[in-house]
C-alpha atoms as one frame of an Amber mdcrd trajectory, in Angstrom:
protein
  20.081  26.830 127.752  21.939  28.731 130.489  18.690  30.428 131.489  16.947
  27.073 131.807  19.812  25.680 133.890  19.704  28.721 136.188  15.949  28.333
 136.574  16.412  24.651 137.420  19.016  25.444 140.098  16.826  28.144 141.625
  13.892  25.736 141.715  16.057  23.040 143.280  17.197  25.462 145.969  13.604
  26.227 146.930  12.950  22.525 147.304  15.905  21.869 149.572  16.747  25.086
 151.342  13.747  25.583 153.620  13.862  25.117 157.397  12.460  21.630 157.876
  13.022  18.013 158.787  12.484  15.769 155.784  12.578  12.060 155.180  10.899
   8.846 154.183   8.649   6.688 156.364   8.599   3.002 155.475   7.736  -0.377
 156.959  10.146  -3.173 157.791   9.954  -4.429 154.186  11.149  -1.065 152.915
   7.748  -0.135 151.483   6.792   3.550 151.864   3.921   4.330 154.221   1.510
   7.042 153.032  -0.422   9.377 155.357   1.647   8.781 158.489   1.144  11.534
 161.056   4.398  13.257 162.026   4.528  15.987 164.629   6.799  17.576 167.166
   6.016  16.288 170.646   4.144  18.817 172.805   3.754  21.187 169.838   0.675
  22.314 167.933   1.871  21.773 164.369   2.506  18.635 162.398   2.416  17.054
 158.982   1.473  13.900 157.118   3.537  11.785 154.769   2.384  11.903 151.172
   1.332   9.032 148.940   5.016   8.167 148.367   5.799   8.064 152.112   7.826
  11.311 152.051   7.276  14.040 154.615   8.411  17.569 155.491   8.095  18.812
 159.083   8.475  22.570 159.411  11.084  23.348 162.087  12.239  26.955 162.179
  15.239  26.844 164.545  18.141  24.461 165.276  17.815  22.562 168.540  16.836
  19.307 170.199  13.444  17.901 169.214  11.346  14.806 169.765   9.569  13.831
 166.542   6.560  11.513 166.807   5.505   9.154 164.002   1.957   7.809 164.370
   0.177   5.498 161.949  -2.770   3.163 162.410  -1.657  -0.465 162.517   1.946
   0.442 163.385   3.760   1.179 166.609   4.022   4.883 167.370   7.657   5.895
 167.303   9.348   8.832 169.051  12.741   9.909 167.707  14.977  12.411 169.495
  17.071  14.497 167.114  19.585  17.285 167.452  19.152  19.626 164.493  22.155
  21.792 163.683  21.436  22.723 160.056  18.669  22.524 157.477  17.363  20.607
 155.720  17.689  17.771 158.275  17.051  14.283 156.915  15.333  11.765 159.164
  14.244   8.474 157.618  12.169   6.212 159.849  11.070   2.588 159.758   7.855
   1.723 161.612   7.117  -1.667 163.110   3.692  -3.230 162.644   1.608  -3.025
 165.777   1.036  -6.280 167.597  -2.143  -6.456 169.608  -2.773  -8.757 172.520
  -5.858  -9.682 174.482  -3.638 -10.182 177.526  -3.749  -6.433 178.064  -7.538
  -6.448 178.270  -9.915  -7.576 180.973 -12.193 -10.032 179.208 -15.534 -10.788
 180.816 -16.656 -14.245 179.746 -20.296 -13.263 180.260 -20.293 -10.487 177.656
 -18.668  -8.941 174.616 -15.718  -6.800 175.785 -15.950  -4.677 172.631 -19.532
  -3.743 173.518 -18.346  -2.616 176.956 -15.785  -0.318 175.351 -18.249   1.133
 172.813 -20.804   1.755 175.563 -18.158   3.595 177.575 -17.476   5.818 174.556
 -21.200   6.519 174.156 -21.413   7.466 177.834 -18.415   9.788 177.436 -19.585
  11.277 174.129 -21.572  14.229 175.565 -18.435  15.348 177.446 -16.301  15.017
 174.292 -18.763  16.991 172.161 -19.083  19.668 174.827 -15.307  20.200 174.885
 -15.366  20.570 171.093 -18.402  22.863 170.935 -16.233  25.835 169.923 -12.772
  26.035 168.395 -10.516  27.634 165.838  -7.872  25.795 163.814  -5.631  25.924
 160.784  -6.755  23.708 157.937  -4.992  22.276 154.892  -6.721  20.321 152.163
  -5.598  18.586 148.994  -7.896  16.942 146.495  -6.890  14.644 143.658  -9.077
  12.902 141.093  -7.599  10.403 138.644  -9.371   8.888 135.613  -8.484   5.624
 133.900  -9.434   4.596 130.348 -11.616   7.644 129.750 -13.693   7.485 126.563
 -13.351  10.016 123.750 -17.031  10.907 124.192 -19.471  10.627 127.088 -23.233
  10.880 126.505 -22.499  12.287 123.058 -20.196  15.041 124.289 -16.520  15.345
 123.427 -14.362  14.902 126.552 -11.006  15.989 125.146  -7.936  15.547 127.342
  -9.559  17.201 130.392  -7.150  20.091 130.706  -4.081  18.116 129.694  -4.494
  15.493 132.417  -4.961  12.467 130.155  -2.101  10.665 128.473  -2.212   8.527
 125.332  -4.001   5.756 127.248  -6.693   8.231 128.344  -5.456   7.977 131.936
  -4.220  10.636 134.325  -4.987  13.299 136.914  -7.938  15.490 135.939  -8.213
  17.469 139.173  -5.530  18.522 141.654  -6.037  21.368 144.082  -4.858  22.640
 147.482  -6.100  25.143 150.051  -4.767  26.698 153.233  -7.412  28.235 155.467
  -8.349  29.336 158.954 -11.552  27.887 160.332 -13.824  28.614 163.272 -16.702
  26.547 164.637 -19.361  27.046 167.265 -22.097  24.523 168.056 -24.552  23.732
 166.775 -23.892  24.918 163.204 -21.920  28.165 163.076 -18.954  27.818 160.745
 -16.518  30.285 159.248 -13.625  29.690 156.841 -11.140  32.118 155.373  -8.982
  30.668 152.602  -5.580  32.298 152.665  -4.046  30.319 149.800  -5.555  28.385
 146.917  -3.909  26.471 144.095  -5.439  24.599 141.162  -3.248  22.592 138.811
  -3.345  24.035 135.313  -5.146  27.243 136.289  -3.091  29.968 137.915  -6.253
  32.053 138.239  -8.326  29.228 139.687  -9.938  28.923 143.078 -10.188  25.548
 144.767 -13.560  24.222 145.819 -12.009  22.231 148.671 -13.945  23.406 151.725
 -13.301  22.608 155.386 -17.016  22.516 156.159 -17.692  20.059 153.350 -14.861
  17.873 154.694 -16.044  18.014 158.304 -16.850  14.378 159.105 -16.991  13.282
 162.736 -17.748   9.758 163.891 -18.916  11.191 167.210 -22.014  12.442 165.389
 -24.933  10.040 165.016 -24.922  10.240 161.227 -22.583  11.343 158.458 -24.210
  12.823 155.377 -22.714  11.357 152.197 -25.635  11.626 149.764 -27.506   9.502
 152.309 -27.294   9.683 156.087 -24.908   6.917 157.219 -25.004   5.624 160.777
 -21.781   6.203 162.679 -20.254   3.281 164.616 -20.430   5.631 167.608 -24.050
   6.709 167.108 -26.362   6.647 170.095 -28.235   3.735 168.496 -25.155   2.076
 166.995 -25.827  -1.295 168.637 -28.909  -1.622 166.412 -26.707  -1.506 163.316
 -23.247  -2.862 164.173 -21.444  -5.865 165.565 -18.184  -5.180 167.427 -15.253
  -7.480 168.069 -12.213  -6.715 170.191  -9.158  -7.691 168.171  -6.689  -6.815
 170.896  -4.886  -3.891 172.471  -1.489  -2.223 172.515   0.147   0.501 174.552
   1.264   3.926 173.487   3.178   5.377 176.410   0.935   4.884 179.411  -2.214
   4.700 177.259  -3.908   1.428 176.341  -5.371   1.465 172.821  -8.156  -1.000
 171.991  -8.462  -2.215 168.411 -12.081  -3.045 167.534 -13.467  -4.531 164.331
 -16.717  -2.965 163.142 -19.142  -4.862 160.905 -22.766  -4.213 159.884 -25.578
  -6.351 161.248 -27.413  -6.101 157.918 -25.668  -5.921 154.567 -27.599  -3.064
 152.978 -27.914  -0.708 155.934 -26.414   2.765 155.559 -23.296   1.848 157.546
 -19.518   1.440 157.574 -17.190  -1.485 158.155 -13.584  -1.557 159.270 -11.579
  -0.845 162.407 -11.714   1.800 165.121  -9.186   2.395 167.889 -10.413   3.471
 171.336  -8.255   4.821 174.176  -8.949   2.931 177.399 -10.152   5.086 180.332
 -10.257   8.215 178.126 -12.918   6.471 175.990 -12.073   8.524 172.940 -11.080
   7.797 169.364  -7.399   7.230 168.713  -8.001   6.432 165.064 -10.450   4.999
 162.552 -10.236   3.250 159.203 -13.776   2.729 157.966 -15.153   1.848 154.548
 -18.523   2.276 152.904 -19.750   1.612 149.387 -21.668   3.293 146.619 -24.468
   0.869 147.325 -24.762   2.183 150.872 -24.816   5.846 149.813 -26.960   5.006
 146.753 -24.455   6.279 144.202 -23.970   2.983 142.331 -20.953   3.970 140.214
 -18.902   4.589 143.394 -16.975   1.423 144.205 -15.736   2.349 147.681 -15.146
   5.220 150.100 -12.455   4.784 152.755 -12.225   7.186 155.710  -9.005   7.324
 157.717  -9.012   9.534 160.824  -6.041  10.046 163.136  -6.090  11.736 166.541
  -3.520  13.264 168.843  -3.741  13.821 172.589  -4.116  17.431 173.762  -3.187
  17.622 177.442  -4.697  21.087 177.964  -8.216  19.934 177.151  -7.785  16.213
 177.900  -8.989  15.577 174.347  -7.850  13.367 171.536  -8.240  15.794 168.632
  -8.370  14.959 164.945  -5.127  15.944 163.225  -5.630  14.319 159.834  -8.338
  12.896 157.653  -7.912  11.013 154.420 -10.806  10.009 152.181 -10.003   7.647
 149.330 -12.561   6.776 146.670 -12.859   4.722 143.518 -15.522   4.628 140.836
 -16.452   2.812 137.640 -19.051   3.697 135.026 -19.702   2.557 131.447 -16.318
   0.929 130.984 -14.121   3.595 132.524 -13.283   4.449 136.084 -10.825   6.094
 138.379  -9.953   6.936 141.924  -8.801   9.772 144.088  -8.384  11.124 147.564
  -9.013  14.165 149.700  -6.434  14.780 152.407  -7.022  17.185 155.283  -4.630
  18.269 158.054  -5.757  20.162 161.171  -3.366  22.087 163.432  -3.128  24.904
 165.988  -6.430  24.136 167.699  -7.817  26.634 170.192 -10.738  25.209 172.162
 -11.279  28.384 174.175 -11.805  30.990 171.456 -13.189  34.388 172.347 -16.030
  34.612 169.868 -18.205  37.693 169.546 -21.644  38.142 168.022 -19.979  39.268
 164.807 -17.636  36.269 164.636 -20.117  34.336 162.515 -22.400  35.416 159.710
 -24.206  33.874 156.764 -20.965  34.112 154.800 -19.372  30.762 155.639 -16.401
  30.990 153.267 -14.304  33.766 151.746 -10.915  34.231 150.068  -8.199  36.614
 151.137  -6.962  38.980 148.389  -4.348  37.349 146.159  -5.098  33.932 147.679
  -4.542  32.292 144.293  -1.362  34.226 143.493   1.016  32.475 145.910   4.213
  31.286 144.284   5.839  27.860 144.511   8.245  28.993 147.246   5.299  29.957
 149.458   3.658  26.580 148.950   6.917  24.735 149.544   7.314  26.446 152.913
   3.723  26.153 154.134   2.425  22.916 152.588   2.190  20.391 155.497   2.045
  17.365 153.191   4.732  17.253 150.477   3.702  16.549 146.922   4.125  13.080
 145.503   6.185  12.663 142.368   2.946  12.211 140.408   1.422  15.394 141.840
   4.574  17.418 141.257   4.702  16.196 137.665   1.054  17.163 137.162   1.664
  20.708 138.426   4.741  21.082 136.244   3.045  19.661 133.146  -0.146  21.689
 133.404   1.616  24.882 134.423   3.908  24.524 131.415   1.056  24.007 128.967
  -1.302  26.546 130.524   0.217  29.531 128.770   0.284  27.595 125.524  -3.352
  26.547 125.870  -4.408  30.128 126.541  -2.665  31.335 123.395  -4.537  32.190
 120.230  -2.744  29.648 117.969  -3.556  26.763 120.317  -7.201  27.740 120.807
  -7.578  28.255 117.081  -6.189  24.772 116.430  -8.588  23.193 118.944 -11.491
  25.156 117.491 -10.541  24.014 114.006 -11.147  20.414 115.062 -14.390  21.027
 116.951 -15.720  23.363 114.246 -15.557  20.673 111.583 -18.928  20.297 109.870
 -20.406  16.795 110.002 -22.768  15.065 107.623 -25.535  14.815 110.266 -25.147
  18.378 111.544 -28.100  19.717 109.485 -30.314  17.457 111.591 -28.452  17.424
 114.899 -27.112  20.982 114.989 -23.791  22.723 114.539 -21.765  25.370 116.357
 -18.713  27.428 115.448 -16.575  28.571 118.374 -13.859  31.190 118.703 -12.423
  30.326 122.110  -9.774  33.028 122.122 -12.269  35.827 121.518 -14.878  33.991
 123.637 -17.882  33.711 121.343 -19.887  30.980 119.703 -22.434  30.964 116.907
 -24.455  27.990 115.877 -27.488  26.254 114.516 -29.818  24.001 116.515 -31.111
  21.120 114.421 -34.689  19.823 114.369 -33.912  16.192 115.225 -33.887  16.639
 119.010 -37.145  18.666 119.046 -39.285  16.493 116.766 -42.641  15.716 118.433
 -46.311  15.189 117.682 -49.540  16.823 118.818 -53.047  16.883 117.346 -52.922
  20.639 116.670 -49.744  20.758 114.591 -49.162  17.117 113.762 -45.472  16.344
 113.567 -43.514  19.487 114.283 -39.938  20.484 115.067 -37.887  23.561 115.870
 -34.630  24.740 114.334 -32.816  28.003 114.821 -29.717  30.123 115.138 -27.970
  31.147 118.341 -25.071  33.290 119.487 -23.415  33.592 122.873 -20.328  35.336
 124.208 -18.650  35.449 127.592 -15.928  37.172 129.531 -13.035  35.493 131.333
 -14.217  33.092 134.041 -17.750  33.569 132.661 -18.418  36.567 134.901 -20.579
  38.080 132.169 -22.426  36.299 129.402 -24.673  37.288 126.506 -27.046  34.962
 124.670 -29.229  35.520 121.593 -31.355  33.112 119.583 -33.868  32.995 116.745
 -35.967  29.833 116.421 -38.463  28.645 113.834 -41.088  26.002 114.550 -42.984
  24.308 111.743 -46.066  22.099 112.050 -46.628  19.654 109.228 -50.425  19.345
 109.494 -51.349  22.923 110.371 -48.738  24.139 107.828 -47.645  27.035 110.026
 -44.191  28.483 110.517 -43.789  30.350 113.811 -40.777  32.401 114.907 -39.527
  33.308 118.387 -36.454  35.271 119.426 -34.594  35.923 122.654 -31.656  38.017
 123.819 -30.343  38.076 127.397 -27.323  39.294 129.310 -26.015  38.207 132.712
 -23.967  41.023 134.201 -22.053  39.170 136.955 -21.887  36.043 139.081 -22.251
  37.888 142.401 -25.901  38.959 142.391 -26.489  37.287 138.997 -28.284  40.311
 137.560 -29.900  39.270 134.276 -31.874  41.334 131.767 -33.523  40.010 128.639
 -36.179  40.470 125.985 -38.069  37.772 124.119 -40.976  37.633 121.710 -42.604
  36.099 118.671 -45.339  33.562 117.994 -45.544  30.113 119.501 -47.874  27.269
 120.407 -48.350  27.287 124.166 -49.928  24.898 126.657 -52.790  26.459 128.636
 -50.768  25.637 131.724 -47.554  27.561 131.087 -45.697  25.223 133.485 -46.107
  22.528 130.805 -47.298  19.628 132.974 -46.993  17.159 130.102 -43.716  16.909
 128.230 -43.668  16.862 124.440 -42.070  13.400 124.377 -44.605  11.842 126.766
 -47.498  13.494 124.904 -46.187  12.226 121.550 -46.082   8.644 122.839 -49.458
   8.765 124.609 -51.049  10.333 121.515 -49.652   8.139 118.756 -49.782   4.850
 120.663 -52.781   5.253 122.984 -54.773   7.985 121.218 -54.802  10.145 124.341
 -54.017  13.720 123.368 -53.739  15.309 126.806 -51.779  18.359 125.635 -54.082
  21.350 125.032 -52.727  24.365 123.170 -53.416  27.912 122.082 -51.458  30.370
 119.941 -49.528  33.117 121.687 -48.137  36.270 120.054 -46.018  38.048 122.626
 -43.249  40.470 123.512 -41.727  40.255 126.987 -39.009  42.008 128.979 -37.644
  40.102 131.989 -35.233  40.848 134.800 -33.814  38.978 137.801 -31.326  39.756
 140.546 -30.438  38.766 144.084 -31.143  42.139 145.681 -29.514  41.067 148.923
 -28.459  37.778 150.438 -31.379  35.393 150.542 -33.740  37.618 148.514 -34.012
  36.751 144.836 -36.276  38.985 142.744 -37.804  38.217 139.345 -40.007  40.474
 137.236 -41.359  40.592 133.706 -43.697  42.779 131.689 -45.376  41.503 128.543
 -47.813  42.162 125.767 -49.799  39.061 124.783 -52.268  38.198 122.068 -54.033
  34.853 122.517 -55.891  32.928 119.796 -57.651  29.539 119.891 -56.384  26.496
 118.009 -58.145  23.339 116.810 -57.102  19.793 115.998 -55.798  19.423 112.469
 -55.007  15.699 112.400 -56.388  12.388 113.616 -53.217  10.441 112.802 -52.526
   7.525 115.159 -50.097   4.595 114.993 -52.063   2.151 117.123 -55.836   2.497
 116.928 -57.652   2.208 120.254 -61.242   2.041 121.361 -61.189   5.733 122.293
 -60.968   8.695 119.920 -59.001  11.889 120.203 -60.594  14.593 122.325 -60.854
  18.151 121.067 -58.349  20.886 121.823 -60.851  22.472 124.214 -59.909  21.431
 127.775 -63.256  22.717 129.091 -65.420  20.684 126.680 -63.255  17.786 125.447
 -65.978  16.379 123.118 -66.826  19.715 121.464 -64.691  20.101 118.337 -66.270
  23.361 117.167 -66.330  25.674 120.184 -62.983  27.440 120.863 -61.541  27.204
 124.356 -60.900  30.968 124.342 -61.942  33.954 122.301 -59.177  35.990 120.645
 -58.014  38.816 122.894 -55.055  40.987 123.851 -53.741  42.237 127.165 -50.664
  43.439 129.038 -49.258  41.588 132.029 -46.858  42.317 134.830 -45.491  39.622
 137.086 -43.234  39.986 140.131 -41.851  37.131 142.198 -39.710  37.166 145.331
 -37.927  34.018 146.526 -36.794  34.324 150.146 -34.250  31.906 151.621 -34.245
  32.562 155.345 -30.821  32.517 156.989 -29.211  31.657 153.666 -25.557  30.650
 153.998 -23.213  31.438 151.147 -19.617  31.183 149.962 -17.881  34.236 148.521
 -15.476  33.509 145.690 -13.668  36.374 143.960 -15.524  35.579 140.743 -18.928
  34.704 142.162 -21.296  34.076 145.049 -22.432  30.518 145.676 -25.438  29.918
 147.897 -25.528  26.876 150.182 -28.710  25.002 149.365 -29.098  23.222 152.697
 -31.107  25.140 155.285 -33.104  24.449 158.429 -35.736  26.930 157.273 -38.295
  26.694 154.456 -38.074  28.795 151.308 -40.863  31.357 150.905 -42.006  32.450
 147.444 -44.345  35.409 146.932 -46.065  36.031 143.584 -47.921  39.030 142.246
 -49.553  38.937 138.815 -51.459  41.796 137.181 -53.261  41.806 133.822 -54.375
  45.196 132.460 -55.225  47.096 129.278 -57.087  44.041 127.961 -59.105  44.248
 124.746 -62.060  43.179 126.931 -62.017  44.755 130.402 -63.346  41.517 131.877
 -59.963  39.925 131.181 -58.172  42.285 133.592 -57.336  40.712 136.959 -54.909
  40.518 139.870 -53.600  37.323 141.454 -51.518  37.007 144.606 -49.970  33.737
 145.764 -47.464  32.336 148.255 -45.546  29.092 148.656 -43.504  27.400 151.389
 -41.130  24.605 150.404 -38.590  22.623 152.395 -36.684  19.356 152.495 -35.497
  18.022 155.835 -32.993  15.283 156.667 -34.327  13.031 159.419 -31.030  11.358
 160.227 -30.932   7.717 159.196 -34.702   7.710 158.767 -34.486   9.440 155.400
 -35.682  12.830 154.293 -39.022  14.613 154.382 -40.083  17.200 151.850 -43.192
  19.351 151.652 -44.697  22.152 149.577 -47.588  24.367 150.669 -49.004  26.722
 148.071 -52.053  28.989 148.011 -53.432  32.045 146.296 -56.467  34.074 145.305
 -57.772  36.167 142.412 -59.064  39.727 142.614 -61.601  40.696 139.930 -61.071
  37.356 138.200 -64.695  36.353 137.480 -64.579  36.838 133.698 -60.946  36.189
 132.876 -59.718  34.001 130.035 -59.156  30.313 130.735 -55.491  30.929 129.870
 -55.104  32.954 133.085 -56.816  30.493 135.426 -54.665  28.872 138.068 -53.804
  25.486 136.613 -52.240  22.661 138.606 -49.553  20.115 137.867 -51.791  17.237
 136.943 -50.842  13.891 135.449 -52.904  11.434 133.420 -50.142   9.484 131.685
 -49.083   7.162 134.542 -45.562   8.499 134.077 -44.169  11.038 136.545 -41.100
  12.998 135.584 -38.241  13.643 138.007 -38.552  16.629 140.325 -42.357  16.970
 140.279 -43.311  14.825 143.251 -43.293  17.840 145.577 -44.946  20.182 143.086
 -47.620  18.139 141.397 -50.100  15.306 141.508 -49.998  11.771 140.174 -53.594
  11.241 138.968 -55.137  14.725 138.858 -56.710  15.667 135.473 -54.651  18.394
 133.837 -57.435  20.974 133.685 -60.252  19.415 135.706 -59.606  21.609 138.778
 -58.418  24.857 137.177 -59.830  27.860 139.040 -60.185  31.628 138.969 -60.970
  31.784 142.690 -59.039  31.030 145.884 -57.110  27.762 146.085 -54.742  25.777
 148.291 -52.564  22.771 147.536 -50.213  20.745 149.699 -47.647  18.079 148.897
 -45.602  15.954 151.276 -43.294  13.031 150.697 -41.000  11.005 152.930 -38.195
   8.924 151.456 -37.045   6.424 154.073 -33.727   5.831 152.239 -33.625   2.148
 153.139 -34.613   2.608 156.794 -37.618   0.280 156.327 -36.865  -1.968 153.355
 -33.220  -2.365 154.366 -34.305  -4.371 157.382 -36.521  -6.903 155.587 -34.690
 -10.126 154.611 -34.744 -10.761 150.881 -36.101  -7.347 149.983 -33.090  -5.535
 151.447 -30.902  -7.020 148.705 -32.647  -4.642 146.287 -31.211  -1.641 148.155
 -34.537   0.079 147.463 -36.245   2.996 149.189 -39.764   3.109 150.575 -41.426
   6.434 149.701 -44.738   7.577 151.182 -46.575  10.616 149.856 -49.716  12.667
 150.352 -51.194  15.448 148.221 -54.253  17.659 148.556 -56.019  20.341 146.532
 -58.816  22.585 147.719 -60.716  24.946 145.416 -64.035  26.749 145.782 -65.696
  24.986 142.842 -64.842  21.357 143.639 -64.857  18.953 146.532 -61.390  18.534
 148.092 -59.065  16.280 146.149 -56.620  13.961 147.964 -53.910  11.551 146.890
 -52.015   9.015 148.949 -49.113   7.050 147.543 -46.685   4.320 148.499 -43.731
   3.772 146.244 -40.391   2.082 145.845 -37.430   4.045 144.511 -33.814   3.333
 143.595 -34.801   0.471 141.307 -32.874  -0.522 138.221 -30.153  -2.731 136.871
 -26.550  -2.908 138.018 -25.165   0.603 138.435 -28.239   2.224 136.866 -30.749
   2.851 139.650 -33.139   5.440 138.309 -36.582   3.782 138.322 -39.437   4.391
 140.714 -42.878   2.791 141.019 -45.746   4.205 143.096 -49.228   2.945 143.814
 -51.455   6.004 144.080 -54.976   6.269 145.485 -57.018   9.396 144.752 -60.160
  10.568 146.563 -62.494  13.316 145.326 -65.785  13.102 147.167 -67.464   9.888
 146.052 -64.979   9.484 143.214 -61.985   7.258 143.903 -59.303   5.876 141.677
 -56.137   3.842 141.983 -53.228   3.269 139.636 -49.544   2.484 139.388 -47.368
   5.423 138.343 -43.889   4.940 136.926 -41.180   7.522 137.346 -37.558   8.363
 136.675 -35.270   9.670 139.404 -31.616  10.242 138.481
């Protein structure tokens, strides 16, 4: 008891004994004001009040100070204090700002707000030029709260999410802070070094709060938040917004204009709210702007509120951003939540002396021991004090962390999750030992049940084992699966074992082998579920199969930044298969075709002759100028790039049972997706290749293409495949080229058409081409509508596709899913 009391007193002393001015900021009704900017006049550092209205301003020496309190909608207040000892308490009441049009010259012939916005647009190049390079100190805090969380979501146990949920399934599930130093140079050089990182409930955790990810500026034409949203200060803003001058007020000798911002069209990718513009300087003083999940096309998001505050810097004649607060709320399937991300900027230097080595592809790194800072360190350096709720969350999760990492606790949790259920023989079962970090289990046949004309109804069941090290730096996986076909009465086994050695270069080595039924196109253009439906209901058995006995060794590693290498070597024995069933649930006018994709009406001739060979395949994926973030436990590549990704393939077959089956194939691919501002995004894929000595090879080794004959297109294949191309009608063992392009206008077109814009749908235009030596060129052109659905579920897409192949033309509607 005495030890606990001593610990409490020591903790209390760290909370009250630091050199700082502390207090509460409230309004005239005594209500606390969150996220008020507080800073020492003519100084570089400052702070922000927390969600409870409390603040802590770091002052290191006694003396006379002028403390400034600035908050949108309230009068800025300057308080002169004489600090003789610490901590120094200064509670402040702010008066609501009163605006008046008397301060403003109003031209009866025009909208005065438009005049002000136009002045800002004229001044914007000067503002951006002054901010083209800088360094700063950055603080970030992220909080995510869940309310009424279900016990399960999509069939998966949720648990208490790290101890954050109380008995009502409500509470904080994520709380994290970072302190970092950032550097920026136009147009897109960015560097961040995180000096301190803290994650509630994980004293070995590293926050994913990033300054670059939080870098939102309304001076830019668009802000990327899933979609590209038009800024109220974009060059073409008058096409999207209405502005109304609400009034003006003075701060010192500066006149601040308060302007209401509203969208011209409801479903444009825009904001609404209020912005504050400094007269004559024509710069932002503050902004409070809101957008919705409908605008960013994330339907379960209810709202996103951006609050930016600026402070005048006399050296550069700039109003610089000193704080940013993003509040969000969401609701999905009966539960919801909210949260916020708070950022504080300080110690700007707009004349940094950058060198060529100042920036590299590494955009983020952690200093050693960044996640080992104690509570005293955070108390002294944290610019925004914790709220009572946040402090309680840290204390609760820190207190239970050691317990939850203990063997008795993990064993007790495992005992619950390891309980065997009555349906587990069908659905699958796993037994986990969390403390020793391993899992063994059984995968049930229910989720793999499907139908094809070669095997009839078939399903796969098997055993698996995986183990991992702390923070999942290394992982090992092994499995043994058995597939049984009811009509061909065959049991086929496959096995696999793989090990990932780290999360830096992600070196992986594995071996796999066995016997399986394989599509001629190993990329599996038709899914088992879609084939089962099209076969049983429409008697269209598009899936064509052969039997593969194989043993394969595979390896992958990022050899250096931006260069991912994959290789495998295999022995393969291929054998033909034939239909064994004509079962159908709904009889149609057509009959099943044979399992020979070359001669669909020949049920006796095999598609291939039995043969054996060895194969070697090497693939290099090159991401030019790849940016990445270095975490102590892993390397995370930034997917966005202004350059395409180049893939090079080399495939060699040798030692075949028939020398005519030996061949070499080389291929290359370019792929890229580009954001075109508010006009959506454009994606393209260009792929080509050729065979050497491929005249007599097996049909298995032909180059097959991602065709589609089901009128259903699965997600992710629009830039890699075709909508109406027969699965094997254009397969080739000669040179080939294919191209795919698609532009998603993200509401740029349909959002402007009355009536239709209420759908919040996207117009999508596409074009595809395929050129081979044996066939006339094949082309597809498509026009589609995406983001269709019901309520918060917008995952449907419909395209009308027109194909052209010489004199042959076809047209059809294709339905797709896009989550």
